[in-house]
Amino acid sequence: VISHDMDFVACHFSRLILLEKGEKKYDGPVRSAFSNIDLLHACGLLPPQMVRLSRHFQQEKCALSAAEFVEQLCRSKKNRRAL
C-alpha cells in the first residue's frame, strides 16, 4: 500500500518504507520511523496524530493508536501517584 496518511499506516502496518524524492530513506518498524520526527519531515510527512499527542505529553514511547495512548497515560498517572 502506498499512502501519505500516516494515521492509517500507524493503525494497520508494522513495517514502513519511506521515500524522499524517489530514494529509499527508511525501511523498518513503524514505531521507530514515527519516533524520528526529522526523518518524517525530510520525507514530507507529518507524524500520526497519536504520535504528536504522545510527544506533547512527553510519553516514554510514541503511541500508535488511541487505545495505546490512553493506556500509557493511565500508566504514567499511576506511577506519579506512587511517588
Short mmCIF file of C-alpha atoms in Angstrom, two decimals:
data_model
loop_
_atom_site.label_atom_id
_atom_site.label_comp_id
_atom_site.label_asym_id
_atom_site.label_seq_id
_atom_site.Cartn_x
_atom_site.Cartn_y
_atom_site.Cartn_z
CA VAL A 1 0.00 0.00 0.00
CA ILE A 2 1.29 3.44 -0.86
CA SER A 3 -0.05 6.18 1.40
CA HIS A 4 0.68 9.63 2.80
CA ASP A 5 -1.90 9.02 5.55
CA MET A 6 0.35 8.21 8.49
CA ASP A 7 -2.63 7.75 10.86
CA PHE A 8 -3.83 4.92 8.59
CA VAL A 9 -0.32 3.45 8.38
CA ALA A 10 0.11 3.55 12.18
CA CYS A 11 -3.10 1.58 12.71
CA HIS A 12 -2.65 -1.06 10.03
CA PHE A 13 1.02 -1.82 9.41
CA SER A 14 4.09 -2.88 11.37
CA ARG A 15 6.68 -2.12 8.67
CA LEU A 16 7.21 1.11 6.77
CA ILE A 17 9.32 2.19 3.83
CA LEU A 18 9.89 5.93 3.50
CA LEU A 19 10.99 7.60 0.30
CA GLU A 20 12.44 11.04 -0.27
CA LYS A 21 12.48 12.18 -3.90
CA GLY A 22 12.21 8.53 -5.00
CA GLU A 23 15.13 7.34 -2.87
CA LYS A 24 14.57 4.90 -0.02
CA LYS A 25 15.39 6.66 3.27
CA TYR A 26 13.98 4.13 5.76
CA ASP A 27 12.85 0.51 5.83
CA GLY A 28 11.84 -0.86 9.21
CA PRO A 29 9.37 -0.85 12.09
CA VAL A 30 6.62 1.77 12.04
CA ARG A 31 7.20 2.81 15.66
CA SER A 32 10.90 3.52 15.03
CA ALA A 33 10.12 5.65 11.99
CA PHE A 34 7.46 7.62 13.84
CA SER A 35 9.91 8.25 16.68
CA ASN A 36 12.18 10.06 14.21
CA ILE A 37 10.32 13.29 13.50
CA ASP A 38 13.19 14.76 11.46
CA LEU A 39 13.11 11.76 9.11
CA LEU A 40 9.36 12.12 8.62
CA HIS A 41 9.67 15.84 7.88
CA ALA A 42 12.53 15.19 5.44
CA CYS A 43 10.19 12.82 3.58
CA GLY A 44 7.41 15.43 3.57
CA LEU A 45 5.26 13.62 6.13
CA LEU A 46 3.61 14.55 9.40
CA PRO A 47 3.66 12.09 12.30
CA PRO A 48 0.33 10.45 13.13
CA GLN A 49 -1.93 12.35 15.50
CA MET A 50 -1.35 9.89 18.37
CA VAL A 51 2.42 10.22 17.98
CA ARG A 52 2.15 14.03 18.15
CA LEU A 53 -0.07 13.73 21.22
CA SER A 54 2.38 11.30 22.85
CA ARG A 55 5.22 13.75 22.30
CA HIS A 56 3.13 16.61 23.68
CA PHE A 57 2.51 14.65 26.88
CA GLN A 58 6.16 13.53 26.94
CA GLN A 59 5.28 9.85 26.96
CA GLU A 60 8.14 7.38 27.04
CA LYS A 61 7.25 5.81 23.68
CA CYS A 62 5.08 7.03 20.86
CA ALA A 63 1.55 5.64 20.84
CA LEU A 64 0.29 4.32 17.52
CA SER A 65 -3.39 4.16 18.49
CA ALA A 66 -5.82 5.96 20.78
CA ALA A 67 -6.08 2.85 22.99
CA GLU A 68 -2.28 2.69 23.35
CA PHE A 69 -2.14 6.41 24.16
CA VAL A 70 -4.78 6.10 26.91
CA GLU A 71 -3.06 3.02 28.35
CA GLN A 72 0.28 4.85 28.56
CA LEU A 73 -1.36 7.95 30.00
CA CYS A 74 -3.11 5.92 32.73
CA ARG A 75 0.10 4.05 33.50
CA SER A 76 2.06 7.31 33.86
CA LYS A 77 -0.61 8.74 36.20
CA LYS A 78 -0.40 5.61 38.39
CA ASN A 79 3.39 5.92 38.51
CA ARG A 80 3.14 9.58 39.57
CA ARG A 81 0.70 8.71 42.37
CA ALA A 82 3.08 6.03 43.67
CA LEU A 83 5.79 8.66 44.11
#
